[in-house]
Each structure stands twice: as structure tokens, then as C-alpha cells.
Coordinates of C-alpha atoms in Angstrom, one line a residue:
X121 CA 108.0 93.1 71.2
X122 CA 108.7 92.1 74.3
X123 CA 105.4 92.5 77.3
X124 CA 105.4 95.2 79.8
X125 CA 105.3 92.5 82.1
X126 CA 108.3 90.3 80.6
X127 CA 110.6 93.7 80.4
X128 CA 109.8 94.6 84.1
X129 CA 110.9 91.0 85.3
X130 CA 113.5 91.9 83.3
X131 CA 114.7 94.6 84.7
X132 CA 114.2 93.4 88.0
X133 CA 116.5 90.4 87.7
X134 CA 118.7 93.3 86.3
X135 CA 119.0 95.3 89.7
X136 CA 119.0 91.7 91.7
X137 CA 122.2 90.9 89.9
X138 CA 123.9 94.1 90.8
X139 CA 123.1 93.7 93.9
X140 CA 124.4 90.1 94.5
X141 CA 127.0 91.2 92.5
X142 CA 128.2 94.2 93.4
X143 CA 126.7 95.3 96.0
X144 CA 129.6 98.1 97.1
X145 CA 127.0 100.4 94.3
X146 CA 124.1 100.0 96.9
X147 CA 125.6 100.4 100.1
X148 CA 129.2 101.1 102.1
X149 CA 130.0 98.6 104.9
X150 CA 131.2 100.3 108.0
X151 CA 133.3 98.4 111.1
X152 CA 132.0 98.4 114.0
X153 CA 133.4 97.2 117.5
X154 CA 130.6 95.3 119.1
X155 CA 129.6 95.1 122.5
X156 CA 129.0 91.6 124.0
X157 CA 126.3 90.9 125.5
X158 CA 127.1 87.8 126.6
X159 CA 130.6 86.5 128.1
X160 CA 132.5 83.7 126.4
X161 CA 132.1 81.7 129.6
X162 CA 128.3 81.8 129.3
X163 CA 127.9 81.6 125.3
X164 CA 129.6 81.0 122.1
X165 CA 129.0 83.2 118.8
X166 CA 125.8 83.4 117.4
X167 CA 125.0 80.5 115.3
X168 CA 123.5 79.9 112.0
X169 CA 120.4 77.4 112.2
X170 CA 120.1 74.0 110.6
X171 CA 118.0 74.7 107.4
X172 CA 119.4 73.9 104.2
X173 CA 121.5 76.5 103.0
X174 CA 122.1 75.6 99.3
X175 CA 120.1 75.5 96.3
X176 CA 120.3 72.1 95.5
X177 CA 119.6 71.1 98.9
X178 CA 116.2 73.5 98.8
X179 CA 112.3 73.0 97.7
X180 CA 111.8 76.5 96.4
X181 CA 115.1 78.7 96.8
X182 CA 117.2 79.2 93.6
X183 CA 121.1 80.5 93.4
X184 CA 119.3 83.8 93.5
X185 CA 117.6 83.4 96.5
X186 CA 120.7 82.8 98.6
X187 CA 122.5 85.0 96.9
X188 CA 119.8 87.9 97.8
X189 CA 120.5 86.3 101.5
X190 CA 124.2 86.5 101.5
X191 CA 123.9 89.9 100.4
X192 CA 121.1 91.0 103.0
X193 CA 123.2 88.8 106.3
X194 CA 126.1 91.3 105.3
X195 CA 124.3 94.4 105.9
X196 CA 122.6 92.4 109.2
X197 CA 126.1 91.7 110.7
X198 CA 127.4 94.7 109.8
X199 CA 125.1 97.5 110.1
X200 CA 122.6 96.5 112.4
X201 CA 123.8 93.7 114.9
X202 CA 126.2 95.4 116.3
X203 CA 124.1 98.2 117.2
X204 CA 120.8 96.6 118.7
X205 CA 121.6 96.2 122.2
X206 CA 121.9 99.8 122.2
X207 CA 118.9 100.2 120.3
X208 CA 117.0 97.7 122.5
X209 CA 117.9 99.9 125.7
X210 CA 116.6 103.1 124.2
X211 CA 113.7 101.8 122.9
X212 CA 114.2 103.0 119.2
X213 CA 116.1 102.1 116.5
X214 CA 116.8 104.6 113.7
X215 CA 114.1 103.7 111.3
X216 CA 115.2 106.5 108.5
X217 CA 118.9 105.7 108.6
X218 CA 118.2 101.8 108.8
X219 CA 115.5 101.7 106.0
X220 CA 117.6 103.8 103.9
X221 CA 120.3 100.9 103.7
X222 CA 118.1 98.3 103.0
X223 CA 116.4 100.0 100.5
X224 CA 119.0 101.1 98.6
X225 CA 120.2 97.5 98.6
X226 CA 116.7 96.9 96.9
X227 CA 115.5 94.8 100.1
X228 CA 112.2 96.9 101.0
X229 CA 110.7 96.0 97.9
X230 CA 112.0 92.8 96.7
X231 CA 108.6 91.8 95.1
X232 CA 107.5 95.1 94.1
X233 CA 107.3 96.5 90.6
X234 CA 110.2 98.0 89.5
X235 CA 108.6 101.0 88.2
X236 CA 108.5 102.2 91.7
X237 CA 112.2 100.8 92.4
X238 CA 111.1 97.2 93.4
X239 CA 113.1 94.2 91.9
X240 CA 110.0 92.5 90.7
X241 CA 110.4 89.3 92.3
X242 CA 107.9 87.1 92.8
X243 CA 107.2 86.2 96.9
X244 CA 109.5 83.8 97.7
X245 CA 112.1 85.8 97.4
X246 CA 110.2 88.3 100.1
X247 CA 110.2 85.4 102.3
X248 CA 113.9 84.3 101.7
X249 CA 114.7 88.1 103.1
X250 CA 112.0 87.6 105.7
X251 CA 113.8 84.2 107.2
X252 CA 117.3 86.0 107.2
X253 CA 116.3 88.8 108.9
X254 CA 115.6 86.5 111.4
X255 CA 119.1 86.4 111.9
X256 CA 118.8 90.3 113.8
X257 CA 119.3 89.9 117.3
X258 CA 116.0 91.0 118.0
X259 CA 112.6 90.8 117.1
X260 CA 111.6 94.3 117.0
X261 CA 113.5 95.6 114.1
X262 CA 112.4 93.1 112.3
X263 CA 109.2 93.5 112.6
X264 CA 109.7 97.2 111.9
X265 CA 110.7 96.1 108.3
X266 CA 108.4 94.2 107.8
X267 CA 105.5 96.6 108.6
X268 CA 107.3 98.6 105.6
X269 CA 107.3 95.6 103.4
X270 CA 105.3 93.3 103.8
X271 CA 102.1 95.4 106.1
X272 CA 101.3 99.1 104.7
X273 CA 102.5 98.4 101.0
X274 CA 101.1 95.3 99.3
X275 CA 97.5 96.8 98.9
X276 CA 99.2 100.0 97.5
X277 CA 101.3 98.2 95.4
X278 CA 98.3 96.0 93.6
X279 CA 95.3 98.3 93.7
X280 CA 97.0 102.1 94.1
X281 CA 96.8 104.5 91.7
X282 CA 100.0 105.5 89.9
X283 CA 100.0 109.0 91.5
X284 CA 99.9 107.0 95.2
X285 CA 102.4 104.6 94.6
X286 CA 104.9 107.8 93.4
X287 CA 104.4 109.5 96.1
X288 CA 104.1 106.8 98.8
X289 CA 105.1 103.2 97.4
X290 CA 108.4 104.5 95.7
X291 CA 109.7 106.5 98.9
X292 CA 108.8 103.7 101.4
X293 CA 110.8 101.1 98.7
X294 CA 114.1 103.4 98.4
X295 CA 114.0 103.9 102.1
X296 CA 112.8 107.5 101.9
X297 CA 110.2 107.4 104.2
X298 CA 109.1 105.2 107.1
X299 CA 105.4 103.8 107.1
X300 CA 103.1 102.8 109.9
X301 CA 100.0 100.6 109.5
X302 CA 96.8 102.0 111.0
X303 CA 94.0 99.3 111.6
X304 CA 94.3 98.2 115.2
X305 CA 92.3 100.4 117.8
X306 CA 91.6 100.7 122.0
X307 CA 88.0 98.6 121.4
X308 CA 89.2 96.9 118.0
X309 CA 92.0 94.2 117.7
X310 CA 91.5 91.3 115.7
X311 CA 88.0 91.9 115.1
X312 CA 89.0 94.5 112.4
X313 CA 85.2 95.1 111.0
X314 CA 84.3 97.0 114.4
X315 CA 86.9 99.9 114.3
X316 CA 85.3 103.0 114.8
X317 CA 87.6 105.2 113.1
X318 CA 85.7 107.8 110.1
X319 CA 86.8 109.4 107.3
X320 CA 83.8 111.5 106.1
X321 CA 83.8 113.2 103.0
X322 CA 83.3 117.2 102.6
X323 CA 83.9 117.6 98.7
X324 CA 87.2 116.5 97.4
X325 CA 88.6 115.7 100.9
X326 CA 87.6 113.5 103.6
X327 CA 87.8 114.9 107.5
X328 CA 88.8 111.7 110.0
X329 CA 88.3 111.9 113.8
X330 CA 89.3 108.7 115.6
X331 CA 91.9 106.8 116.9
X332 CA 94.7 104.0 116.2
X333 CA 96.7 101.6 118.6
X334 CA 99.6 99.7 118.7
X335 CA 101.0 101.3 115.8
X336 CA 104.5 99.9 114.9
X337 CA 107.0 102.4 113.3
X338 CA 104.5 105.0 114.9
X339 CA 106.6 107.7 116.6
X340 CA 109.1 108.0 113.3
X341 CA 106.3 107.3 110.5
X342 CA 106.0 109.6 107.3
X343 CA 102.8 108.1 106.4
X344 CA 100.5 105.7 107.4
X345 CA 98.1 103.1 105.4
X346 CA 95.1 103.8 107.5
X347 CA 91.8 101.7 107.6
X348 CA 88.8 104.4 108.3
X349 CA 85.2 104.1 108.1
X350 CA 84.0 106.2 105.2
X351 CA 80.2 105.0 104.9
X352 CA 77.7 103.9 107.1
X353 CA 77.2 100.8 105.1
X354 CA 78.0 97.0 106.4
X355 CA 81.3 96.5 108.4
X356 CA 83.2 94.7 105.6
X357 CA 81.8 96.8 102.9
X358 CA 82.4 100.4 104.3
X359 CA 86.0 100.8 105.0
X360 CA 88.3 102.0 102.8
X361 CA 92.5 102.2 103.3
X362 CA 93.8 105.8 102.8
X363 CA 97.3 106.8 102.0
X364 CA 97.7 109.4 105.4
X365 CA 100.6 112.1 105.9
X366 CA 101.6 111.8 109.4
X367 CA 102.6 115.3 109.5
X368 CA 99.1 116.8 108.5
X369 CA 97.2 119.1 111.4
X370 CA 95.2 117.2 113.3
X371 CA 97.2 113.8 114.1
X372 CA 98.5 113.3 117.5
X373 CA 101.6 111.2 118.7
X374 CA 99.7 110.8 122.0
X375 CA 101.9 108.1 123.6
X376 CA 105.1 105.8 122.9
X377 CA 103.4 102.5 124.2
X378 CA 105.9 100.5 126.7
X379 CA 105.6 97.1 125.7
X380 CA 106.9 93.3 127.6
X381 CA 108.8 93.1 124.4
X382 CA 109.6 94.3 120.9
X383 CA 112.0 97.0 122.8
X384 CA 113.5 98.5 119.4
X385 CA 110.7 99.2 117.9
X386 CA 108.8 102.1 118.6
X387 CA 104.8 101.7 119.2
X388 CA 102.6 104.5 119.4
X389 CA 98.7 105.3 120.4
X390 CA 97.9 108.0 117.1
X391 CA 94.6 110.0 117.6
X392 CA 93.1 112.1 114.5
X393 CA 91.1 115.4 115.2
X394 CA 89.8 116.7 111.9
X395 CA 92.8 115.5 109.9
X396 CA 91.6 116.5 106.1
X397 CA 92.9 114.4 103.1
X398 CA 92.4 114.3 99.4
X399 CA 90.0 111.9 98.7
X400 CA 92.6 110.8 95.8
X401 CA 94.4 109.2 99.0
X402 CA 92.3 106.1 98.7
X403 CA 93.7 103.1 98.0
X404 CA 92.1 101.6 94.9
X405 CA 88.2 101.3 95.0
X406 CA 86.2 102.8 98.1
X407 CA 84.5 100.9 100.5
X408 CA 86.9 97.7 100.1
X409 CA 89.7 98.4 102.8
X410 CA 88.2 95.6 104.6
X411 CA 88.9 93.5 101.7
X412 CA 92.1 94.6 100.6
X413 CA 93.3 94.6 104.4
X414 CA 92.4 90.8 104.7
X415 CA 95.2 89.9 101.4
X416 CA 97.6 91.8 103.2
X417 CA 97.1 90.0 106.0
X418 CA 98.2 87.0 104.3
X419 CA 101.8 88.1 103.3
X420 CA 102.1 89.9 106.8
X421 CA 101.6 86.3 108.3
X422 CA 103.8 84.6 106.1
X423 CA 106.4 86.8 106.2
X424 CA 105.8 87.0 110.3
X425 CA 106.3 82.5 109.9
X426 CA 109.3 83.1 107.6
X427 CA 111.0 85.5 110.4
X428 CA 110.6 83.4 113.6
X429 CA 111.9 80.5 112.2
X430 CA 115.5 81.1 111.7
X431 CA 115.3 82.7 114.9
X432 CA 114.1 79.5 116.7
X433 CA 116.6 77.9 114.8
X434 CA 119.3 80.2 116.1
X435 CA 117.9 79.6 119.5
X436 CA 117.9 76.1 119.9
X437 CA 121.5 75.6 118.1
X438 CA 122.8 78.1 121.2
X439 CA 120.9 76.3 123.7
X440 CA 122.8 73.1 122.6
X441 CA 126.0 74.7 123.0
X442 CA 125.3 76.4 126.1
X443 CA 124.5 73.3 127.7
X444 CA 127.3 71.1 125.6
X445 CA 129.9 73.0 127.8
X446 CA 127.5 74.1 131.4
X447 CA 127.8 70.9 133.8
X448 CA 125.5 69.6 136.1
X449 CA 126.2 66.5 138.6
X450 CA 129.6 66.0 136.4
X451 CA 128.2 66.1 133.1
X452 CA 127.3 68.7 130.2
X453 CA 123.8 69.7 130.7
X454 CA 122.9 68.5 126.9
X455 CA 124.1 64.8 127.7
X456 CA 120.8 64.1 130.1
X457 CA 118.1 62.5 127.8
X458 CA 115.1 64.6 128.9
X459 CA 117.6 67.6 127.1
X460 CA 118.5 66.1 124.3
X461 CA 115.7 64.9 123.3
X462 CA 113.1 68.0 124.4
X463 CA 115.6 69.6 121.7
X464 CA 115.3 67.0 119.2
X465 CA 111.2 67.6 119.1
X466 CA 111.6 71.3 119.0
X467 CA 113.5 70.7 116.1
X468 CA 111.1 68.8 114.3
X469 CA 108.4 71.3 115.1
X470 CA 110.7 73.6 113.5
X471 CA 110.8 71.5 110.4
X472 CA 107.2 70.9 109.7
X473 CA 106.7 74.4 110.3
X474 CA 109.3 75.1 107.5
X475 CA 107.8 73.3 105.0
X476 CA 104.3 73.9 105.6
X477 CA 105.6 77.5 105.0
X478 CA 107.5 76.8 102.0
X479 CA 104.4 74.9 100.7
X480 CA 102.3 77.9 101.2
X481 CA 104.4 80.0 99.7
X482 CA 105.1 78.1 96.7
X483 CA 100.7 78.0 95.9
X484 CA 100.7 81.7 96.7
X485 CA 103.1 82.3 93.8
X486 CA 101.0 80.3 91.5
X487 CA 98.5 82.8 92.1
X488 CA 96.1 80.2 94.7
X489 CA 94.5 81.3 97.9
X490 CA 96.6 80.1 101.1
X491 CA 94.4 81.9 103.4
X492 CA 94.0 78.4 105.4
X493 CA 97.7 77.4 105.3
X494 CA 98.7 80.8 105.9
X495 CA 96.4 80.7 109.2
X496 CA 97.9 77.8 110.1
X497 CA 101.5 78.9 109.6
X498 CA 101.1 81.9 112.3
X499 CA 99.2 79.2 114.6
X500 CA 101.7 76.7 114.6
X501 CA 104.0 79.8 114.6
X502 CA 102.8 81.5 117.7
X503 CA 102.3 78.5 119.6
X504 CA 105.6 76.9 118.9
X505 CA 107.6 79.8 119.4
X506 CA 105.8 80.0 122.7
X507 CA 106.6 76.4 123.5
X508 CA 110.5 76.5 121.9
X509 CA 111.0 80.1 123.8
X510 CA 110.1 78.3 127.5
X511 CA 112.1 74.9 126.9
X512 CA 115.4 76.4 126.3
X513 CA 115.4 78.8 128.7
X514 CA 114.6 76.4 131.2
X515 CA 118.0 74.9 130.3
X516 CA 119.7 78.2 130.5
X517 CA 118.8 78.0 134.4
X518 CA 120.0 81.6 136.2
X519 CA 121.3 82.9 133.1
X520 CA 118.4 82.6 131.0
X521 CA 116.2 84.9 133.7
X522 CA 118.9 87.7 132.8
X523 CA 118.5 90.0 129.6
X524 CA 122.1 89.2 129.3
X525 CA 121.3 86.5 126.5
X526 CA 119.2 85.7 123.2
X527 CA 117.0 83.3 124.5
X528 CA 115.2 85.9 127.2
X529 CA 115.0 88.6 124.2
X530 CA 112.8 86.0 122.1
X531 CA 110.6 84.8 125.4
X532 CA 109.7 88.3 125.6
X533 CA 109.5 89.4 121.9
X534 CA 107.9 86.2 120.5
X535 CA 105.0 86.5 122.9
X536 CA 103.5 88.6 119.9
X537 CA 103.4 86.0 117.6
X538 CA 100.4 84.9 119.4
X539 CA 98.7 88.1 119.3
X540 CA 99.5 90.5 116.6
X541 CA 98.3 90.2 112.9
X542 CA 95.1 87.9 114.0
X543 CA 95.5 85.7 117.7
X544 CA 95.7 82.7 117.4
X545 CA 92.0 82.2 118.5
X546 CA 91.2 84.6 114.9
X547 CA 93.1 82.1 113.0
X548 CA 91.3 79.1 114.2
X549 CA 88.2 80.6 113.1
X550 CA 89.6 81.0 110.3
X551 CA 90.7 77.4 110.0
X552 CA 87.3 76.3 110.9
X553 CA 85.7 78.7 108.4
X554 CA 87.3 76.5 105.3
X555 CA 87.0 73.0 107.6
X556 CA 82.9 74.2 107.4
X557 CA 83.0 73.4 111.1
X558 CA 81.6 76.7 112.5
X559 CA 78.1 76.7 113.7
X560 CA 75.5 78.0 111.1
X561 CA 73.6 81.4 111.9

């Protein structure tokens, strides 16, 4: 007889298939006439970027995992794209309508068990739909999706109890509900072990009082995976995560944060006043949220590497034909040396980046720790995203100060990178930590 295990993998290659295959059961595409946002005498259509884009060609990816791409850039170019200038002037995208097509398609839980509708893949394939959505003209909506993927779920998913991942994990996977990750706070960023945020228990139910920031998917969240204080024991010891109904008495939308970036997506300041929840809301063992927090951490920043880089892609391949047809004293732009080849080293950067990423990846399947490498990733990330961002649109000149054109949208949005999910100053501690440089206490 075959395993549990064996049948669920199984079953998941099951659903990947019909949805590679025929994906007109998941979802209906829709026409839409697009706005440009950008003339044909400034740019040229968006551009794919320069990674390899078959299976033969690739260290990890299978048929399957460009298959699950093709599928996923169809429901990009189709359903979202055309809307997200729209979206980026109002501030909000549609996180219930948008989420519901995905996760039909099977794309908010690609690595999730398919007892709770995931497909049951193992990580790469979160990170192949991580690098095309990438391919969103944006960075806030995707970052949106991956709060719901690859943020709030992963600890529910390994260590929930099967009444917690019906009623939370298998909603957030078929798009039902929208979740929001509740860890950062006013006085507590990256240094997560001093939040201040308490759950105390009275009986079967803990009472919280406190207070989260930045909170992506905030404004439209069902539930949020909250990190609380619920003993008075050491910092790393005496958290726990609780699965938390945004609609219970008690929490308060206080503010919709305006942001340099990330325009889509909605971030909110959340205060609890004497919000009671079952203590059956906890996410696996009590007083190791800190714990469990820290492993999801390390998909959040993989899957935050895996994004940016076909985005960086995208933007250097329309920076080269920008300046392939704008002139300067008689010639294209790209043909002066100190252009070409600041593009070639970008490039490269991109590269390494890739497969430092796809090394990473490939160990975290195999079940090793990449806490390091992953750390490393969202450095490099951050920083060169920074660095790529600045260099192209210098070569934009006037039109890359306008919001008329990609290449301003990721200055702004990719200045996060730096900062959320650890700064970059976090990481190299981290770094340092396994290099047993730190100084001894």
C-alpha cells in the first residue's frame, strides 16, 4: 500500500497536470484593453529577461516547472497587468478577487499539502512562481502574494493543528480569505524578540492588547498569523504565533500607512484592545513563535530573492532598448562604453545572484539549513537591486524621473528589499553568526 506521503505527491502532481494542462477548469481569461503607460517613442513592450527559459538549459527547473510558469505568466498578462496602473494610483489592489484566481489556479499553495488544496510540491516550484511573478509590473502585488504564500502560512502548514489549517490554511490556499502577517511593531523591526505585544491567558482564551506595524495585506485581511507575547519568560522562548480573526472586537484598522513605494499594496498600523481568542488558535507548541517565525523567515527571503530577479532582469533588457534607439551626440545612448558595459556588470550580478539562489534552494529541498545562503541572497538582493535600480535610471535621463515608466516604479518599490523581512544590517549578523566572527559576550 502505497504511503500517505507517496499518495499526497501523487495527487498533487495530479492537480499540477490539470492545471498545465487545462487550465480553462481553474480559471476564465478575460480581454482587456490596456492603458499604456509609456509611449512607443519612449519604450518598447515589456521584455522577458535573459535567464534560461527551458528545461534542458536549467540547474533545478523541470518541464513542470515551466509549465507551472507558462500557466501562471497567462493569468499575469491577462488578469493583473493590465490593471496595475490603476491599482498603483488608488493604492489597493483587489486582494479577494485577485487571490481568488490564483488560488483556484492552485498558485497560493504550490508547496502545500494537498489535503488542504495545495499541490504538494516541493519549494522550488514556490520559487519558480515566485521569479514569474516578477513579471507583474509592480512590486506591491507581489509582495501581497507572497505574504499569503510564502509569510503567514508555512508555520501553519508544518506545525498547525488540523482544525487551524481547515479553517485558516485551506481558505488562504483556494483564495478565500486574504492573510496579513503580524510581527513588526512602532519600537520593534528586525529585532523581533523585543515586541511588546501580549496574549495573556484567562481560561480557554487568551486576551491581547498591543499593537502591529507595517502590516502588508492589512486593510483587506481575514486573518492574521500574529506573533504575541504569552509568558513572561525569555524573549525567544515566550512568543507564540496565533491564528487571529481580523474581524473579532477589539482590533483596530487605525491607519492605511502611505509608503515611498509598494503603492498597490495596502499597509496598515493594527492596534488590539482586549481582542479574546481560543487558545486552540496557537500555532503548534506555545512559547516557540520566535522559533517557528525565524523558518519562515527563510522562505519569505527566498522567495523575496526569487521575485526581484526577473524584475531586474526585465529592467535592464528595457534600459538597453531604451537607449538602443534614444541618441545622444549622434549616437544611440547604449553604443558609449561606460553604458554598455555598466549593463554588462549588472548583468553579471544578476547571474551570481541567480545561482546562489538556485543553490540555496536546491539544499533547502534536501531538507539542509540555508539560513546563511538565504541571508546572503536578500543581502546581495537588497543591495544590488539598489545599485541596478540607480544605474539604469540614470540612463533613462528626464524620463526615468517621471512615474511614466518601469524603471522609477522599481527605484521606489525595491527600496524595501533592504529593509523588510531582516535589513540588511540583521542579515549580516546573521552571516557573521555562522562565519563565528561576532564578538563573544
Amino acid at each position: 500500500m502505497l504511503s500517505s506521503t507517496v499518495m499526497a505527491l501523487r495527487a498533487g502532481a495530479q492537480r499540477l497536470n490539470l492545471l498545465v494542462n487545462s487550465s480553462e477548469r481553474f480559471y476564465k481569461f478575460t480581454s482587456y484593453v490596456g492603458v499604456r503607460s509609456l509611449s512607443e517613442n519612449v519604450s518598447s513592450k515589456p521584455v522577458t529577461g535573459s535567464a534560461p527559459d527551458t528545461a534542458g538549459d536549467h540547474l533545478i527547473y523541470t518541464q513542470e516547472h515551466f509549465a507551472l510558469k507558462e500557466s501562471l505568466r497567462k493569468i499575469i498578462d491577462q488578469e493583473i497587468n493590465p490593471h496595475v496602473d490603476q491599482w498603483e494610483a488608488e493604492g489597493k489592489f483587489p486582494a479577494h478577487k485577485v487571490f481568488k484566481i490564483l488560488g483556484n489556479a492552485g498558485f497560493l499553495g504550490v508547496n502545500k499539502p494537498v489535503d488542504y488544496g495545495g499541490l504538494g510540491l516541493d519549494y522550488s516550484y514556490s520559487v519558480a512562481v515566485a521569479e514569474e511573478l516578477g513579471h507583474i509590473r509592480c512590486g506591491g502585488i507581489p509582495m501581497a502574494i507572497g505574504v499569503q504564500t510564502d509569510m503567514t502560512t508555512p508555520a501553519l502548514a508544518k506545525f498547525g493543528s488540523a482544525e487551524l489549517k481547515k479553517e485558516f490554511l485551506l481558505p488562504s490556499i483556494m483564495g478565500d480569505k486574504v492573510a496579513c502577517l503580524g510581527v513588526s511593531e512602532v519600537g520593534a523591526g528586525s529585532d523581533v524578540s523585543s515586541i511588546t505585544t501580549k496574549a495573556v491567558r484567562k481560561g480557554d482564551e487568551y486576551v491581547i492588547n498591543g499593537g502591529k506595524m507595517w502590516t502588508t495585506n492589512g486593510t483587506q485581511a481575514d486573518w492574521m498569523c500574529l506573533l504575541a507575547n504569552t509568558s513572561d519568560g525569555p524573549p525567544h522562548r515566550n512568543k507564540s504565533l496565533i491564528c487571529l480573526p481580523m474581524n473579532l472586537p477589539g482590533v483596530h484598522i487605525a491607519r492605511k500607512i502611505d509608503k515611498l513605494g509598494m503603492w498597490s499594496s495596502d499597509t496598515a498600523e493594527v492596534f488590539f484592545d482586549d481582542v479574546h481568542v481560543p487558545c486552540k488558535n496557537v500555532i503548534g507548541q506555545e512559547g516557540m513563535g520566535f522559533t517557528y517565525q525565524m523558518l519562515q523567515f527563510q522562505e519569505e527571503r527566498l522567495w523575496a530573492v526569487a521575485n526581484i530577479l526577473t524584475t531586474m532582469d526585465i529592467i535592464i533588457q528595457e534600459t538597453i532598448q531604451y537607449t538602443r534607439q534614444r541618441k545622444i551626440f549622434k549616437q544611440p545612448v547604449l553604443y558609449h562604453q561606460a553604458v554598455h558595459f555598466r549593463l554588462a556588470e549588472l548583468q553579471t550580478e544578476v547571474e551570481l545572484l541567480r545561482s546562489l539562489l538556485h543553490r540555496a534552494t536546491a539544499l533547502y529541498i534536501k531538507g539542509n539549513d540555508v539560513t546563511k545562503l538565504a541571508s546572503m541572497a536578500k543581502l546581495k538582493g537588497g543591495r544590488l537591486a539598489r545599485e541596478l535600480s540607480d544605474s539604469c535610471l540614470q540612463y533613462w535621463g528626464g524620463m526615468g524621473f517621471t512615474n511614466d515608466v518601469l524603471v522609477s516604479r522599481f527605484y521606489r518599490d525595491s527600496r524595501l528589499m533592504s529593509i523588510g523581512a531582516g535589513a540588511d544590517e540583521v542579515m549580516l549578523g546573521i552571516i557573521c553568526k555562522y562565519m563565528d566572527t561576532l564578538p563573544k559576550k
